């Protein structure tokens, strides 16, 4: 899978149009994430796959958003672009005033480190590493770490796993592992929490615990964006954005 | 990310695959160990050669009488074949830059002290001998001109002989009999060790030339003050370079060799001779060193291989680290440090094994071995270099991964 280089001439024209468009449209002052004509195209097996096509969206700080859609609809791609794990093919994606398409790789790393907390379906914890060290991992790459262990401990307390700090992932249940992952996402005080199918590998009881935790975190002011295909989880969010074939087909608050 | 944190991460990763890490290190361990052993032996050998050259005396030319091939012409020319003390005196006076001239006669005789007897080498020498041979006295005094004049029955013993006859007690002042003639021991030499040809140089008794001629070796009818060889010591290496021609000219003159006739003596630069012998050894040690270097490279390839495997295996971990804020440089440094840690740890183990092996060789194999701290440092540095060199490519691959591709890697 590789990025398609944007065909430059046409895209520049699009960008100009876009600029005029943006100027015409009054932007909400609270918009934290702004997507303008956002496109992402992959090449798979020789043919181009349009994962995102001309997505225009705004998400305000402190929102609780569920991104839904069938697999291949582009919902995960959208989230990966917000998390700067991937780069847009064309269009702009601005988070807190920073155009992610224009940042250097180092600046993107710092952005992921300071602004974003990731929660994955498969937890992605480091094996043979204690819960505490797993949680402290982002601080390893932070500019100003302070007392990393103490901060990791606070973060673990926040997800209710302080007494499991010394355990390795293999000694924790799925729900506990996901909570460690959430603690890791929280450790560097992110503004946006991105969760990609966070309950996909969990049973219904732990799912409820995790979702309650997300709601709790949202209450404290963090923007929470959950990608999910489970409608009951999506229904819990304050806003539902539905993707289909790379386009936003529904945006409900 | 701090270097210390990187090191910690590397150690955890290496410990997680302890056996694999060890096997990957094995190449470096063997490489470094063989480098250490080879270089220790090579250095030891060249040091031994250097010592032998030193033990001959530095900047020394040796004059022997002409070879027997010229014997047929001897009577006709009316020239004595043997060298003489007069020749030695002429050299001392006539060759610039000479610091000492030792003249020698060799023989062997049975030596008796009390109930003990020992057959040893007898060497008639002049006063300069101990200084020219760089062979100081441990106790007692050197010969004097008076001893030479009066053919005094005095002797200086080598270490081996002194021990055979007197054990640990002081031999100076004791009386011994050489060929049944009573002698007084006036001195004992320091230990000299084996000669370049494996002869024990300490098994010797020295006496004045006149005494040796009269009591042990016997004289020469044509040359009453005959000596078997003359060692000429120069003040410096340069003096010797120029002095060799002067020496040759002077000897031809004093020994009345006609122009056009071949020399009736031979001048040998012993150090040169031994150096030539040592060239083979030098070539051998270069070959051994090259072999060791190759094994280090092979070890490095092993490290590279395991690092490539490690990077592939941990692609998701790399993706995760990037997702939580690791820069490319952080990933590069992490894997580079892993490779360097593998190599340097391997280097340390190899160093220990190599040093132990070299010691074992010197103890049981009677090899002259020299292990130097600088060699240890060089070995570790080269191991570290191997780590950086062969670890860079896998580490760079890791750092160039796209975060999302790495995270999704199955």
XYZ file of C-alpha atoms in Angstrom:
663
model
C 0.000 0.000 0.000
C 1.495 3.323 -0.954
C 0.386 6.902 -1.187
C -0.532 8.346 -4.523
C 1.334 11.564 -5.198
C -1.238 14.318 -5.642
C -1.526 15.324 -9.304
C -0.150 18.773 -8.720
C -1.682 21.155 -11.205
C -5.319 20.189 -10.713
C -4.923 19.965 -6.991
C -3.487 23.418 -6.730
C -6.582 24.696 -8.469
C -8.677 22.770 -6.015
C -6.720 24.333 -3.186
C -7.443 27.781 -4.509
C -11.101 27.022 -4.795
C -10.923 25.634 -1.333
C -9.378 28.830 0.023
C -12.154 30.906 -1.476
C -14.661 28.442 -0.138
C -13.230 28.626 3.378
C -13.227 32.392 3.349
C -16.871 32.455 2.339
C -17.863 30.041 5.070
C -17.702 31.503 8.586
C -15.613 29.151 10.715
C -16.765 28.284 14.194
C -14.380 29.643 16.762
C -14.342 26.412 18.728
C -13.472 24.114 15.812
C -10.520 22.017 16.895
C -10.346 19.707 13.926
C -11.097 21.086 10.491
C -11.084 18.873 7.383
C -11.308 20.613 4.006
C -11.752 18.553 0.824
C -9.787 15.845 2.512
C -8.797 13.023 0.165
C -6.791 9.871 0.733
C -5.993 7.492 -2.071
C -4.126 4.199 -1.773
C -2.769 2.021 -4.491
C -3.515 -1.602 -3.821
C -2.552 -4.194 -6.349
C -2.174 -1.612 -9.099
C -5.574 0.022 -8.727
C -6.325 3.208 -6.816
C -8.572 2.942 -3.789
C -10.222 6.188 -2.752
C -10.377 5.743 0.999
C -11.511 9.330 1.581
C -13.075 11.659 -0.972
C -13.626 15.358 -0.384
C -14.409 15.109 3.287
C -15.377 18.414 4.894
C -15.842 18.242 8.640
C -15.385 20.275 11.752
C -15.073 18.868 15.226
C -15.059 21.179 18.208
C -12.893 20.790 21.280
C -14.559 18.641 23.922
C -16.867 16.816 21.529
C -17.679 13.131 21.902
C -17.847 11.747 18.379
C -18.541 8.246 17.110
C -17.318 7.561 13.596
C -19.233 4.684 12.069
C -19.512 2.937 8.772
C -18.888 -0.430 7.221
C -15.382 -1.750 6.862
C -13.701 0.013 3.975
C -15.895 3.061 4.400
C -12.928 5.262 5.291
C -13.678 5.782 8.968
C -10.356 4.369 10.149
C -8.485 6.304 7.463
C -10.117 9.483 8.715
C -9.007 8.719 12.239
C -5.478 7.823 11.155
C -5.226 11.170 9.388
C -6.343 13.038 12.513
C -3.765 11.050 14.500
C -1.085 11.885 11.900
C -0.324 8.227 11.461
C -0.917 8.802 7.769
C -0.772 11.760 5.417
C -3.618 13.147 3.295
C -3.293 12.797 -0.477
C -4.942 16.178 -0.982
C -7.025 18.693 0.889
C -6.154 20.016 4.303
C -6.573 18.767 7.804
C -6.030 21.342 10.486
C -5.836 20.474 14.157
C -5.496 23.297 16.679
C -4.452 25.584 13.834
C -1.657 23.308 12.600
C -1.929 22.025 9.026
C -0.923 18.384 9.430
C -0.031 18.078 5.753
C 2.673 20.712 6.139
C 4.395 19.494 9.286
C 7.779 17.746 9.186
C 8.052 14.139 10.354
C 9.600 15.313 13.610
C 6.839 17.863 14.166
C 4.253 15.155 13.452
C 5.908 12.891 16.015
C 5.734 15.677 18.568
C 2.095 16.308 17.619
C 1.221 12.644 18.190
C 3.106 12.723 21.445
C 1.526 15.858 22.899
C -1.932 16.254 21.380
C -3.134 12.754 20.635
C -3.824 9.674 22.709
C -4.362 6.453 20.770
C -6.405 3.460 21.844
C -6.293 0.451 19.543
C -8.537 -2.563 19.102
C -5.634 -4.913 19.826
C -4.312 -2.797 22.732
C -0.754 -2.801 21.305
C 0.941 -3.107 24.685
C 4.630 -4.014 24.782
C 5.024 -7.611 25.938
C 7.290 -8.433 28.891
C 6.959 -4.837 30.033
C 5.114 -3.841 33.190
C 1.800 -1.962 32.991
C 3.533 1.037 34.527
C 6.326 1.049 31.942
C 3.784 0.596 29.163
C 1.888 3.619 30.401
C 5.098 5.636 30.690
C 6.122 4.834 27.097
C 4.932 8.140 25.513
C 6.892 10.074 28.137
C 10.043 8.387 26.823
C 9.625 10.517 23.714
C 8.229 13.639 25.386
C 10.159 16.905 25.516
C 9.542 17.510 29.187
C 8.874 14.314 31.062
C 9.045 15.348 34.696
C 8.763 12.309 36.915
C 7.616 9.784 34.316
C 6.883 6.987 36.800
C 4.766 9.223 38.992
C 2.783 10.504 36.040
C 2.277 6.967 34.766
C 1.045 5.942 38.204
C -1.459 8.811 38.285
C -2.661 7.800 34.855
C -3.087 4.180 35.951
C -5.058 5.345 38.977
C -7.341 7.247 36.676
C -8.320 4.033 34.890
C -8.555 2.176 38.200
C -5.549 -0.094 37.741
C -3.049 1.337 40.222
C -2.679 -1.974 42.030
C -1.744 -3.739 38.775
C 1.155 -1.428 37.946
C 3.815 -4.129 38.177
C 1.923 -6.717 36.111
C 2.937 -7.532 32.581
C 0.214 -7.531 29.892
C 0.140 -11.338 29.785
C -1.030 -11.321 33.427
C -3.928 -8.947 32.735
C -7.417 -9.564 31.341
C -8.492 -8.026 28.052
C -10.422 -5.249 29.755
C -7.494 -4.518 32.033
C -5.117 -4.447 29.080
C -7.362 -1.966 27.291
C -7.490 0.174 30.418
C -3.674 0.132 30.559
C -3.713 1.248 26.925
C -6.108 4.066 27.806
C -3.872 5.075 30.700
C -0.985 5.167 28.211
C -3.069 7.361 25.894
C -3.781 9.725 28.777
C -0.339 9.934 30.317
C 0.860 12.951 28.340
C -2.430 14.872 28.866
C -3.655 14.759 25.248
C -6.339 17.035 23.865
C -7.795 14.389 21.609
C -8.363 10.725 22.362
C -8.609 8.551 19.278
C -10.001 5.064 19.753
C -10.129 2.623 16.846
C -12.662 -0.125 17.644
C -11.596 -0.007 21.294
C -14.126 -2.624 22.381
C -13.828 -4.897 19.367
C -11.879 -7.490 21.328
C -13.827 -7.229 24.579
C -16.957 -8.847 26.010
C -20.078 -6.815 26.701
C -19.407 -6.240 30.396
C -15.897 -4.871 29.900
C -17.118 -2.968 26.866
C -19.499 -1.126 29.164
C -16.649 -0.339 31.581
C -14.454 1.014 28.817
C -17.242 3.115 27.283
C -18.060 4.523 30.721
C -14.393 5.440 31.049
C -14.488 7.274 27.712
C -17.585 9.190 28.792
C -15.845 10.075 32.007
C -12.793 11.345 30.137
C -14.980 13.357 27.773
C -16.607 14.953 30.812
C -13.166 16.158 31.885
C -12.823 18.049 28.591
C -10.929 15.730 26.293
C -12.188 15.408 22.725
C -13.055 11.737 22.258
C -13.355 10.218 18.810
C -14.341 6.566 18.689
C -14.303 4.583 15.490
C -16.748 1.717 15.755
C -19.119 -0.382 13.695
C -21.240 -1.258 16.746
C -24.325 0.908 16.635
C -25.133 0.742 20.345
C -21.694 2.126 21.168
C -22.076 4.814 18.518
C -25.444 5.751 19.992
C -23.776 6.618 23.296
C -21.756 9.374 21.656
C -23.085 12.910 21.399
C -22.416 13.030 17.674
C -22.388 10.311 15.064
C -20.590 10.678 11.774
C -21.218 7.938 9.256
C -18.860 7.187 6.377
C -19.651 5.302 3.217
C -17.288 4.781 0.286
C -14.959 7.468 1.593
C -17.614 10.138 1.974
C -19.558 11.453 4.932
C -23.140 10.348 4.401
C -24.579 11.271 7.736
C -23.598 13.685 10.526
C -26.009 13.586 13.440
C -25.817 15.375 16.789
C 14.737 10.068 24.211
C 17.815 9.977 26.374
C 20.679 7.630 25.624
C 20.234 5.948 28.964
C 16.563 5.261 28.253
C 17.510 3.886 24.824
C 20.035 1.584 26.429
C 17.421 0.326 28.872
C 14.968 -0.360 26.069
C 17.697 -2.173 24.123
C 18.627 -4.328 27.105
C 15.003 -5.314 27.705
C 14.612 -6.254 24.043
C 17.837 -8.270 24.041
C 16.969 -10.047 27.265
C 13.558 -10.958 25.892
C 15.355 -13.066 23.273
C 18.330 -14.098 25.370
C 19.290 -17.217 23.413
C 18.914 -15.513 20.056
C 20.913 -12.539 21.285
C 23.657 -14.863 22.469
C 23.779 -16.764 19.194
C 23.901 -13.488 17.286
C 26.767 -12.385 19.514
C 28.660 -15.628 18.992
C 30.166 -14.433 15.722
C 31.467 -11.287 17.358
C 32.654 -13.244 20.406
C 34.660 -15.616 18.225
C 35.892 -12.741 16.085
C 37.110 -10.651 18.975
C 38.556 -13.623 20.836
C 40.545 -14.659 17.774
C 41.700 -11.095 17.158
C 42.943 -10.938 20.745
C 44.727 -14.283 20.598
C 46.290 -13.644 17.195
C 47.519 -10.165 18.005
C 48.751 -11.248 21.437
C 50.821 -13.965 19.836
C 52.074 -11.707 17.068
C 52.986 -8.951 19.514
C 54.554 -11.482 21.851
C 56.642 -12.899 19.018
C 57.861 -9.539 17.842
C 58.619 -8.509 21.414
C 60.619 -11.700 21.877
C 62.541 -10.930 18.700
C 63.144 -7.412 19.890
C 64.403 -8.765 23.200
C 66.754 -11.143 21.425
C 68.117 -8.290 19.367
C 68.539 -6.302 22.566
C 70.218 -9.239 24.289
C 72.778 -9.413 21.510
C 73.579 -5.851 22.320
C 72.307 -2.896 20.346
C 74.093 -1.522 17.295
C 76.536 -4.366 17.236
C 78.470 -5.738 14.272
C 80.138 -9.107 14.632
C 83.422 -9.899 12.914
C 84.312 -13.529 12.190
C 87.439 -14.829 10.536
C 87.130 -15.533 6.805
C 85.451 -18.708 5.670
C 87.533 -21.827 5.070
C 87.051 -21.443 1.305
C 89.889 -18.953 1.338
C 92.024 -21.449 3.256
C 93.893 -22.583 0.122
C 95.345 -19.136 -0.352
C 96.314 -18.612 3.243
C 99.925 -19.809 3.195
C 100.734 -17.938 -0.017
C 99.528 -14.644 1.197
C 101.213 -15.127 4.550
C 98.132 -13.853 6.379
C 96.788 -15.296 9.586
C 93.249 -16.608 9.372
C 92.418 -15.922 12.989
C 91.390 -12.521 14.310
C 93.552 -11.033 17.009
C 93.438 -8.731 19.952
C 95.514 -6.371 17.881
C 92.671 -6.244 15.351
C 90.307 -5.388 18.172
C 92.603 -2.623 19.411
C 92.933 -1.252 15.882
C 89.134 -1.120 15.546
C 88.788 0.610 18.872
C 91.291 3.239 17.827
C 90.563 3.543 14.140
C 86.800 3.347 13.577
C 84.845 6.467 14.502
C 81.669 6.124 16.519
C 82.696 2.900 18.232
C 81.702 2.658 21.878
C 83.126 -0.750 22.710
C 84.924 -3.708 21.158
C 84.549 -7.141 22.694
C 86.885 -9.947 21.703
C 86.020 -13.555 22.466
C 87.377 -17.074 22.608
C 85.060 -20.019 23.097
C 85.567 -23.385 24.652
C 84.011 -25.760 27.054
C 85.238 -27.410 30.190
C 84.180 -29.233 33.295
C 83.833 -26.998 36.311
C 84.032 -28.277 39.874
C 82.973 -26.589 43.080
C 83.201 -28.691 46.182
C 81.325 -31.920 45.451
C 79.452 -30.529 42.468
C 80.608 -30.510 38.887
C 79.069 -29.141 35.691
C 80.244 -28.991 32.108
C 79.770 -25.521 30.753
C 80.776 -23.067 28.078
C 83.956 -21.185 28.755
C 84.356 -17.801 27.152
C 87.543 -15.803 27.198
C 86.577 -12.169 26.996
C 88.010 -8.695 27.364
C 86.838 -5.899 29.576
C 84.304 -4.495 27.070
C 82.398 -7.742 26.777
C 79.734 -7.130 29.447
C 78.918 -3.661 28.172
C 78.895 -4.624 24.478
C 76.640 -7.589 25.161
C 74.424 -5.382 27.303
C 74.898 -7.901 30.078
C 75.437 -6.228 33.462
C 76.867 -7.966 36.503
C 74.483 -8.974 39.273
C 77.282 -9.058 41.852
C 81.036 -8.721 42.039
C 83.332 -6.919 39.576
C 84.334 -6.938 35.930
C 87.763 -7.975 34.662
C 90.556 -5.424 34.818
C 93.557 -4.873 32.488
C 95.665 -6.309 35.289
C 93.701 -9.573 35.170
C 94.317 -9.740 31.409
C 98.016 -8.939 31.752
C 98.692 -11.517 34.396
C 96.295 -14.130 32.986
C 94.704 -14.122 36.417
C 92.742 -17.177 37.405
C 89.523 -15.288 37.974
C 86.052 -16.012 36.542
C 82.605 -14.487 36.213
C 79.739 -16.985 36.269
C 76.450 -16.976 34.363
C 73.240 -17.442 36.331
C 72.643 -21.057 35.343
C 76.156 -22.126 36.212
C 76.134 -20.176 39.497
C 72.895 -21.915 40.480
C 74.174 -25.348 39.478
C 77.289 -24.927 41.573
C 76.237 -22.786 44.500
C 72.438 -22.869 44.584
C 71.122 -19.730 46.144
C 74.254 -18.849 48.078
C 76.438 -15.982 46.870
C 79.125 -17.295 44.524
C 81.339 -14.216 44.610
C 84.630 -14.942 46.375
C 84.178 -18.725 46.139
C 86.850 -20.908 44.608
C 86.134 -23.322 41.783
C 88.277 -25.514 39.572
C 88.136 -25.291 35.821
C 90.047 -28.072 34.043
C 91.500 -28.752 37.492
C 92.945 -25.236 37.771
C 91.701 -23.278 40.769
C 89.861 -20.058 39.942
C 88.344 -17.335 42.092
C 84.780 -16.253 41.304
C 84.876 -12.460 41.071
C 81.388 -11.837 39.741
C 77.995 -13.210 38.724
C 76.124 -12.043 35.615
C 72.444 -11.118 35.483
C 70.088 -13.504 33.783
C 70.150 -13.307 29.994
C 67.758 -16.079 28.963
C 67.785 -18.075 25.778
C 69.606 -16.929 22.712
C 67.833 -16.510 19.396
C 68.734 -20.100 18.642
C 67.475 -21.623 21.870
C 70.813 -21.930 23.661
C 70.900 -21.120 27.363
C 73.183 -18.104 27.448
C 73.424 -18.205 31.238
C 75.248 -21.531 31.227
C 78.675 -19.923 30.974
C 81.863 -18.997 32.773
C 83.814 -15.953 31.628
C 87.542 -15.435 32.103
C 90.195 -13.087 30.687
C 91.320 -13.876 27.120
C 94.884 -14.601 28.196
C 93.700 -17.006 30.861
C 91.367 -18.784 28.454
C 94.134 -19.144 25.867
C 96.529 -20.598 28.405
C 94.190 -22.799 30.475
C 91.201 -23.842 28.386
C 91.113 -23.129 24.676
C 94.761 -23.333 23.701
C 96.680 -20.828 21.564
C 97.224 -20.432 17.838
C 100.814 -20.815 16.538
C 100.587 -18.086 13.936
C 98.550 -15.633 15.963
C 99.575 -15.612 19.608
C 96.836 -13.171 20.596
C 94.126 -14.931 18.600
C 90.401 -14.407 19.236
C 87.490 -16.200 17.582
C 85.206 -13.280 17.104
C 85.038 -9.583 17.693
C 81.858 -7.687 18.532
C 81.950 -4.013 17.646
C 79.421 -1.789 19.349
C 78.602 1.609 17.913
C 77.237 4.608 19.727
C 74.150 4.806 17.534
C 72.416 3.210 14.591
C 73.773 5.901 12.258
C 77.323 5.411 13.468
C 76.940 1.750 12.665
C 75.703 2.463 9.167
C 78.759 4.524 8.315
C 81.065 2.512 10.562
C 80.605 -0.743 8.701
C 82.624 0.531 5.705
C 85.299 2.054 7.928
C 85.529 -1.216 9.795
C 85.933 -3.189 6.589
C 88.600 -0.833 5.233
C 90.500 -0.829 8.506
C 90.472 -4.588 8.807
C 91.693 -5.038 5.211
C 94.465 -2.634 5.988
C 95.600 -4.102 9.308
C 95.265 -7.662 8.003
C 97.086 -6.668 4.819
C 94.491 -7.849 2.350
C 95.683 -6.847 -1.126
C 93.387 -4.751 -3.302
C 91.258 -7.043 -5.467
C 91.526 -9.872 -3.002
C 88.485 -11.034 -1.117
C 88.111 -10.143 2.567
C 89.545 -12.738 4.927
C 86.900 -11.903 7.489
C 83.156 -11.613 7.608
C 81.120 -8.831 9.136
C 77.617 -9.785 10.264
C 74.822 -7.586 11.467
C 73.091 -9.988 13.828
C 70.063 -7.817 14.338
C 69.548 -7.759 10.587
C 69.837 -11.511 10.496
C 67.208 -12.007 13.153
C 64.948 -9.396 11.598
C 65.035 -11.315 8.330
C 64.101 -14.433 10.211
C 61.233 -12.546 11.825
C 59.803 -11.349 8.528
C 58.148 -14.686 7.949
C 56.619 -14.413 11.376
C 55.376 -10.912 10.583
C 53.721 -12.081 7.361
C 52.127 -14.935 9.256
C 50.762 -12.604 11.908
C 49.320 -10.300 9.245
C 47.557 -13.294 7.701
C 46.249 -14.354 11.106
C 45.097 -10.824 11.815
C 43.306 -10.674 8.466
C 41.572 -13.956 9.229
C 40.487 -12.573 12.565
C 39.219 -9.385 10.937
C 37.235 -11.443 8.447
C 35.661 -13.396 11.288
C 34.700 -10.081 12.881
C 33.027 -9.041 9.628
C 31.213 -12.371 9.478
C 30.124 -11.762 13.070
C 28.872 -8.354 11.983
C 26.819 -9.903 9.206
C 25.296 -12.202 11.814
C 24.353 -9.151 13.864
C 22.863 -7.462 10.803
C 20.821 -10.547 10.021
C 19.410 -10.803 13.508
C 18.678 -7.085 13.601
C 16.761 -7.328 10.316
C 14.737 -10.191 11.770
C 14.193 -8.206 14.945
C 12.989 -5.141 13.047
C 10.542 -7.219 11.001
C 9.303 -9.005 14.085
C 8.783 -5.813 15.986
C 7.239 -3.777 13.192
C 4.056 -3.286 15.211
C 6.075 -2.199 18.228
C 7.852 0.348 16.022
C 4.453 1.550 14.764
C 3.207 1.894 18.303
C 6.293 3.799 19.415
C 5.814 6.156 16.495
C 2.115 6.534 17.355
C 2.975 7.654 20.870
C 5.540 10.154 19.643
C 8.819 8.456 18.748
C 10.668 10.359 16.054
C 12.519 8.540 13.270
C 15.745 9.362 15.033
C 14.491 7.735 18.257
C 13.739 4.504 16.407
C 17.063 4.642 14.569
C 18.978 5.177 17.798
C 17.040 2.445 19.596
C 17.947 -0.233 17.054
C 21.448 1.080 16.578
C 22.009 0.863 20.313
C 20.649 -2.660 20.309
C 23.148 -3.667 17.635
C 26.023 -1.877 19.363
C 25.055 -3.403 22.724
C 25.058 -6.852 21.126
C 28.468 -6.235 19.586
C 30.105 -4.618 22.598
C 28.769 -7.299 24.952
C 30.033 -9.880 22.484
C 33.285 -7.965 22.362
C 33.640 -8.041 26.151
C 32.965 -11.776 26.270
C 35.324 -12.309 23.340
C 37.947 -10.205 25.059
C 37.733 -12.312 28.203
C 37.908 -15.561 26.243
C 40.698 -14.233 24.033
C 42.778 -13.030 26.963
C 42.245 -16.337 28.768
C 43.179 -18.219 25.590
C 46.308 -16.157 25.089
C 47.312 -16.709 28.714
C 46.661 -20.428 28.392
C 48.852 -20.526 25.275
C 51.656 -18.728 27.057
C 51.428 -21.018 30.089
C 50.940 -24.388 28.401
C 52.097 -23.729 24.896
C 55.228 -21.771 25.873
C 54.287 -19.052 23.366
C 55.594 -15.604 24.051
C 52.345 -13.633 24.449
C 51.738 -9.947 25.054
C 48.275 -8.748 26.060
C 48.074 -4.981 26.151
C 45.270 -2.777 27.502
C 45.335 -0.779 24.281
C 44.608 -3.979 22.374
C 41.578 -4.542 24.581
C 40.362 -1.031 23.869
C 40.923 -1.478 20.139
C 39.041 -4.782 20.182
C 36.066 -3.223 21.973
C 36.078 -0.205 19.705
C 36.164 -2.359 16.607
C 33.293 -4.433 18.012
C 31.358 -1.223 18.598
C 32.188 -0.114 15.078
C 30.927 -3.430 13.692
C 27.712 -2.801 15.628
C 27.223 0.656 14.166
C 28.212 -0.425 10.671
C 26.063 -3.531 10.454
C 23.307 -2.211 12.679
C 22.742 0.964 10.686
C 20.917 -0.552 7.738
C 18.303 -2.470 9.791
C 17.885 0.507 12.139
C 17.402 2.850 9.205
C 14.822 0.487 7.733
C 12.973 0.565 11.039
C 13.077 4.338 11.289
C 11.786 4.797 7.725
C 8.598 2.825 8.363
C 5.311 4.629 7.892
C 3.534 4.622 11.275
C 0.216 3.318 10.001
C 1.788 0.596 7.834
C 3.916 -0.481 10.780
C 0.922 -0.588 13.118
C -1.108 -2.644 10.660
C 1.749 -5.045 9.902
C 0.725 -8.657 10.409
